[in-house]
Each structure stands twice: as C-alpha cells, then as structure tokens.
Short mmCIF file of C-alpha atoms in Angstrom, two decimals:
data_model
loop_
_atom_site.label_atom_id
_atom_site.label_comp_id
_atom_site.label_asym_id
_atom_site.label_seq_id
_atom_site.Cartn_x
_atom_site.Cartn_y
_atom_site.Cartn_z
CA MET A 273 177.09 93.73 256.01
CA SER A 274 175.69 90.82 255.98
CA ALA A 275 172.38 91.80 254.25
CA GLN A 276 174.71 93.08 251.24
CA ILE A 277 176.74 89.72 250.89
CA LYS A 278 173.18 87.85 250.49
CA PHE A 279 172.16 90.31 247.80
CA LEU A 280 175.46 89.98 245.94
CA ALA A 281 175.27 86.21 246.53
CA ALA A 282 171.83 86.19 245.13
CA THR A 283 172.32 88.39 242.00
CA ILE A 284 175.35 86.57 240.89
CA LEU A 285 173.23 83.17 241.45
CA LEU A 286 170.57 84.64 239.32
CA THR A 287 172.83 85.52 236.66
CA GLY A 288 174.69 82.28 236.40
CA MET A 289 171.26 80.48 236.25
CA ILE A 290 169.99 82.96 233.26
CA GLY A 291 173.63 82.33 231.39
CA LEU A 292 172.52 78.60 231.68
CA ALA A 293 169.42 78.95 230.08
CA GLY A 294 170.94 80.67 227.18
CA CYS A 295 173.38 78.12 226.53
CA SER A 296 170.30 75.39 226.60
CA SER A 297 168.34 77.27 224.24
CA ASN A 298 171.09 77.62 221.80
CA ASN A 299 172.28 74.07 222.18
CA GLU A 300 168.42 73.49 221.38
CA GLN A 301 168.19 75.69 218.44
CA ALA A 302 171.12 74.34 217.10
CA ASN A 303 169.98 70.55 217.26
CA SER A 304 166.66 71.80 215.70
CA ALA A 305 168.69 73.32 212.51
CA THR A 306 170.17 70.07 212.15
CA PRO A 307 168.95 67.87 209.05
CA THR A 308 167.04 64.76 210.10
CA THR A 309 168.18 63.11 206.80
CA ALA A 310 171.93 62.44 206.22
CA PRO A 311 172.80 64.12 202.85
CA THR A 312 173.83 60.27 201.71
CA GLU A 313 170.24 59.32 202.35
CA THR A 314 168.63 62.80 200.54
CA ALA A 315 170.59 62.14 197.31
CA VAL A 316 169.72 58.05 197.47
CA THR A 317 165.71 59.45 197.73
CA ALA A 318 165.96 61.82 194.80
CA THR A 319 167.93 59.90 192.31
CA SER A 320 165.71 56.50 192.97
CA GLU A 321 163.80 55.02 189.96
CA PRO A 322 159.96 55.64 190.25
CA GLU A 323 157.70 53.14 191.64
CA VAL A 324 155.49 53.03 188.87
CA SER A 325 156.62 51.65 185.80
CA PRO A 326 155.06 52.04 182.37
CA SER A 327 152.28 49.60 181.72
CA THR A 328 154.00 48.72 178.33
CA THR A 329 157.47 48.59 177.23
CA PRO A 330 159.27 49.86 174.24
CA THR A 331 159.66 46.47 172.99
CA GLU A 332 156.04 45.82 173.75
CA THR A 333 154.87 48.72 171.76
CA ALA A 334 156.91 48.24 168.39
CA SER A 335 155.66 44.55 168.66
CA ALA A 336 151.98 45.59 169.30
CA ALA A 337 152.44 48.30 166.29
CA THR A 338 153.65 45.80 163.87
CA THR A 339 151.58 43.46 161.58
CA SER A 340 153.15 40.80 159.68
CA PRO A 341 152.68 40.83 155.76
CA THR A 342 150.91 37.76 155.79
CA GLU A 343 148.11 39.21 158.62
CA THR A 344 147.47 41.93 156.35
CA ASN A 345 146.89 39.66 152.87
CA LYS A 346 144.31 37.61 155.39
CA ASN A 347 142.73 40.88 156.48
CA ALA A 348 142.52 42.47 152.89
CA ALA A 349 141.41 38.91 151.12
CA ASP A 350 138.59 38.82 154.07
CA ALA A 351 137.19 42.54 153.05
CA ASN A 352 137.64 41.61 149.15
CA PRO A 353 136.07 38.22 148.70
CA GLN A 354 137.63 36.51 145.31
CA TYR A 355 136.21 33.67 143.26
CA SER A 356 138.20 30.76 143.54
CA ALA A 357 138.61 28.58 140.21
CA GLU A 358 136.40 25.52 141.83
CA GLN A 359 133.38 28.67 142.34
CA LEU A 360 134.23 29.88 138.47
CA LYS A 361 133.66 26.18 137.34
CA GLU A 362 130.78 25.96 139.58
CA LEU A 363 128.65 29.25 138.10
CA LEU A 364 129.15 26.65 134.71
CA VAL A 365 127.51 23.55 136.85
CA LEU A 366 124.87 25.83 137.98
CA ALA A 367 124.33 27.21 134.57
CA LYS A 368 123.35 23.70 133.23
CA LYS A 369 120.71 23.77 135.35
CA GLY A 370 119.31 27.35 134.17
CA LYS A 371 120.64 28.65 137.90
CA VAL A 372 122.93 31.22 139.70
CA PRO A 373 124.32 31.06 142.94
CA GLY A 374 121.99 31.59 145.90
CA VAL A 375 118.98 31.73 143.96
CA GLU A 376 116.49 28.63 143.40
CA TYR A 377 114.47 30.00 140.57
CA ALA A 378 115.68 28.97 137.40
CA ALA A 379 115.39 29.82 133.44
CA HIS A 380 113.31 27.66 131.69
CA THR A 381 111.34 26.13 134.66
CA GLY A 382 110.81 28.92 136.95
CA LEU A 383 107.95 31.34 136.79
CA ILE A 384 108.16 34.66 138.10
CA ASP A 385 104.55 34.24 140.01
CA GLU A 386 106.32 31.95 141.90
CA VAL A 387 109.31 34.18 142.70
CA GLU A 388 106.49 37.03 143.73
CA ALA A 389 104.93 34.81 145.98
CA ASP A 390 107.87 34.28 147.96
CA TRP A 391 109.98 37.46 147.35
CA GLY A 392 107.07 39.96 146.94
CA LYS A 393 106.53 42.44 144.30
CA PRO A 394 109.84 43.52 142.42
CA ASP A 395 111.63 46.60 143.36
CA GLN A 396 111.52 47.86 139.60
CA GLN A 397 109.68 46.27 136.69
CA GLU A 398 110.11 47.15 133.02
CA SER A 399 109.73 45.95 129.34
CA ALA A 400 113.11 45.04 127.42
CA GLY A 401 113.07 43.66 123.73
CA LYS A 402 110.51 40.44 124.03
CA GLY A 403 110.11 40.15 127.90
CA ILE A 404 109.86 42.06 131.12
CA TYR A 405 112.66 42.15 133.83
CA ALA A 406 111.92 42.16 137.51
CA THR A 407 114.49 43.94 139.73
CA TYR A 408 115.00 43.14 143.05
CA THR A 409 117.22 45.40 144.44
CA ASP A 410 118.24 43.85 148.27
CA LYS A 411 119.30 40.32 146.45
CA HIS A 412 121.41 41.60 143.83
CA VAL A 413 119.00 39.75 141.31
CA VAL A 414 116.89 40.32 138.26
CA PHE A 415 114.23 38.12 136.40
CA GLY A 416 113.74 38.40 132.75
CA PHE A 417 110.27 36.78 132.12
CA ASN A 418 107.80 36.14 128.76
CA LYS A 419 104.39 37.18 128.95
CA GLY A 420 103.72 33.71 129.67
CA SER A 421 105.35 34.27 133.01
CA LEU A 422 108.26 31.70 132.11
CA ILE A 423 111.75 32.82 133.36
CA PHE A 424 113.94 32.83 130.43
CA ASP A 425 116.89 34.84 131.74
CA VAL A 426 118.43 34.80 135.69
CA ARG A 427 120.81 37.49 136.32
CA SER A 428 123.11 37.89 139.44
CA SER A 429 125.17 41.32 140.59
CA ASP A 430 126.28 39.78 143.89
CA ALA A 431 129.65 41.79 144.90
CA ALA A 432 131.76 38.64 144.77
CA LEU A 433 131.12 38.35 141.20
CA GLN A 434 131.48 41.89 140.55
CA LYS A 435 135.61 41.07 141.66
CA LEU A 436 136.07 38.75 138.66
CA THR A 437 137.68 39.75 135.39
CA LEU A 438 138.04 38.41 132.11
CA LYS A 439 141.67 37.26 132.64
CA GLN A 440 140.31 34.98 135.75
CA ILE A 441 137.50 33.88 133.94
CA GLU A 442 139.60 32.85 131.11
CA GLY A 443 142.09 31.26 133.06
CA THR A 444 139.54 28.48 134.52
CA LEU A 445 136.84 28.51 131.97
CA GLY A 446 138.83 28.81 129.04
CA LYS A 447 138.01 31.22 125.90
CA PRO A 448 134.26 32.36 125.27
CA ASP A 449 132.33 30.98 122.93
CA ASP A 450 130.86 34.01 121.93
CA THR A 451 131.68 37.85 122.39
CA THR A 452 129.53 40.91 121.71
CA THR A 453 129.09 44.55 122.02
CA ASN A 454 125.87 46.41 123.69
CA GLY A 455 127.43 50.12 123.99
CA ASP A 456 130.05 50.09 127.23
CA ASP A 457 129.45 46.84 127.78
CA LYS A 458 131.37 43.71 126.38
CA ILE A 459 129.36 40.05 126.47
CA TYR A 460 131.43 37.14 127.07
CA THR A 461 129.02 34.07 126.42
CA TYR A 462 130.09 30.35 127.49
CA GLN A 463 127.66 27.77 125.85
CA ALA A 464 126.64 25.53 129.32
CA ASN A 465 124.79 22.92 127.38
CA ASP A 466 121.77 23.14 124.65
CA GLN A 467 119.39 25.03 126.93
CA TYR A 468 121.63 27.48 128.75
CA GLN A 469 124.29 30.15 128.07
CA LEU A 470 126.29 31.35 130.85
CA LYS A 471 127.23 35.00 130.23
CA PHE A 472 129.61 37.59 131.64
CA ILE A 473 128.82 41.20 131.28
CA ILE A 474 131.89 43.41 131.68
CA PRO A 475 131.85 47.12 131.05
CA SER A 476 135.22 48.54 129.53
CA SER A 477 135.13 51.37 132.05
CA THR A 478 135.47 48.93 134.96
CA GLY A 479 137.20 46.05 133.50
CA THR A 480 135.54 43.46 135.92
CA VAL A 481 132.18 41.79 135.83
CA ASP A 482 128.82 43.90 136.15
CA HIS A 483 126.62 41.02 136.38
CA ILE A 484 126.02 37.54 134.83
CA SER A 485 123.38 36.23 133.16
CA VAL A 486 122.15 32.63 132.91
CA PHE A 487 120.19 32.70 129.90
CA SER A 488 117.04 30.30 127.96
CA GLU A 489 117.52 31.93 124.19
CA GLN A 490 114.16 29.66 123.07
CA ASP A 491 112.11 30.96 125.92
CA SER A 492 112.81 34.62 125.12
CA PHE A 493 110.73 33.96 121.87
CA ASN A 494 107.89 32.61 123.94
CA ASN A 495 105.36 35.33 123.94
CA MET A 496 102.31 33.24 124.50
CA ALA A 497 99.59 35.99 125.45
CA GLY A 498 100.17 38.15 122.25
#
C-alpha cells in the first residue's frame, strides 16, 4: 500500500512539472512574438526624411540654368567681333601709309621679294590686269605687285573686317569718293591721300565686306621689265 501511494505521488509530481514546463514555453513564445519596436517608433521611422538631401536645390538649379541678357550679349559679342568707329578710322590712317591692319609691308614702298623672304612663297600667284597677285591664305592677305616687284595693292580679308556693312562704314567715314561695280561686287573707294586709295569690296550677295584694298594706282602702271 505504501508503494502504491509513492507511485501515485510521483505521477502527480511529474504531471505538475510537465504542466509548468508547458506554461513556461507558451510564455516565452508569446514574449518572442511581441514586436521589439513600438508601433509609434515604427511609424516615425517610416516617415522620416531621407538623410541625404539633393546636392542642388530647385532654386539653385533655376539660377544656374538662367543666363542674364547682358551675359548672353557679351558672349555673342566675343564670338562675333565687330569693328568699332575708332578701328574704322584707323583703317584710313593706315591707308595713308599704304598699309592694312597687321601687315608691315606697304604699297608703293614694299617689295614682294621682302614678303617672300619673310613669309615664304605664296600659296597662289596669278596675273591680273597689268599686275601679278600673290595670295597668302593663312594670313588672309593678297599682294598685288608689278613686274619690278614693287607692291601696289595690299588686300586683307580678315574675319573681323568681313562683319562690316556699308552702313557702318558710311556712319564713320562718310560717303565714299567713288563707287564702281565689278560683276557682283560693289567697290566703295575713299581717297586716303594723293598716293593711296582705301577700297571696301562688298558683294551684293552678302551685303558685308569681302576684303579691303589699299591701292597705289600710279604703281599699278609701272611695268619696268617690259
């Protein structure tokens, strides 16, 4: 009888221990299922602003994309140089010396031999009228010389000169002393002095200068060597 009581007591004790273990396990599972972050904290995290902001704000972008009219006009002027009134007057001053801008060799006093010694042989040389014309393409210069090698015509087709219109020229230098036509070209001549003429050659097709010429007429008739 005593053994049966002991066995029954042991069975009850074991059952109780199993029950307690089950409760403990359920409590642990319930705890592990509980979110570690409170709903309020999760909501705040989800709606927070990004840590990295755009490197350029809309205001800065709009400012960078906008160029003032003054800056635009300045850039256009730099890319499209124009002769000023003072530069036009300087053309006439140089013409009185037989010269064009940027060229040291003058009509009436310069020799084509001197040019060739300094600049080398011309890219092209051909007869025209009573003279011979030597073209230096890279320098935008043509020399007309007679059979005695004396230069009587210095021409320049510099890009800045080719922006000039007759209106600009007359606005500074006044009306030309003479106007002639050669095919499509209109030739506007200013008498610089007794020795030299300054000519602006303007094709009707463009309305802007093709080239200028500083011309010594008396030397164009000097054939010397026959």
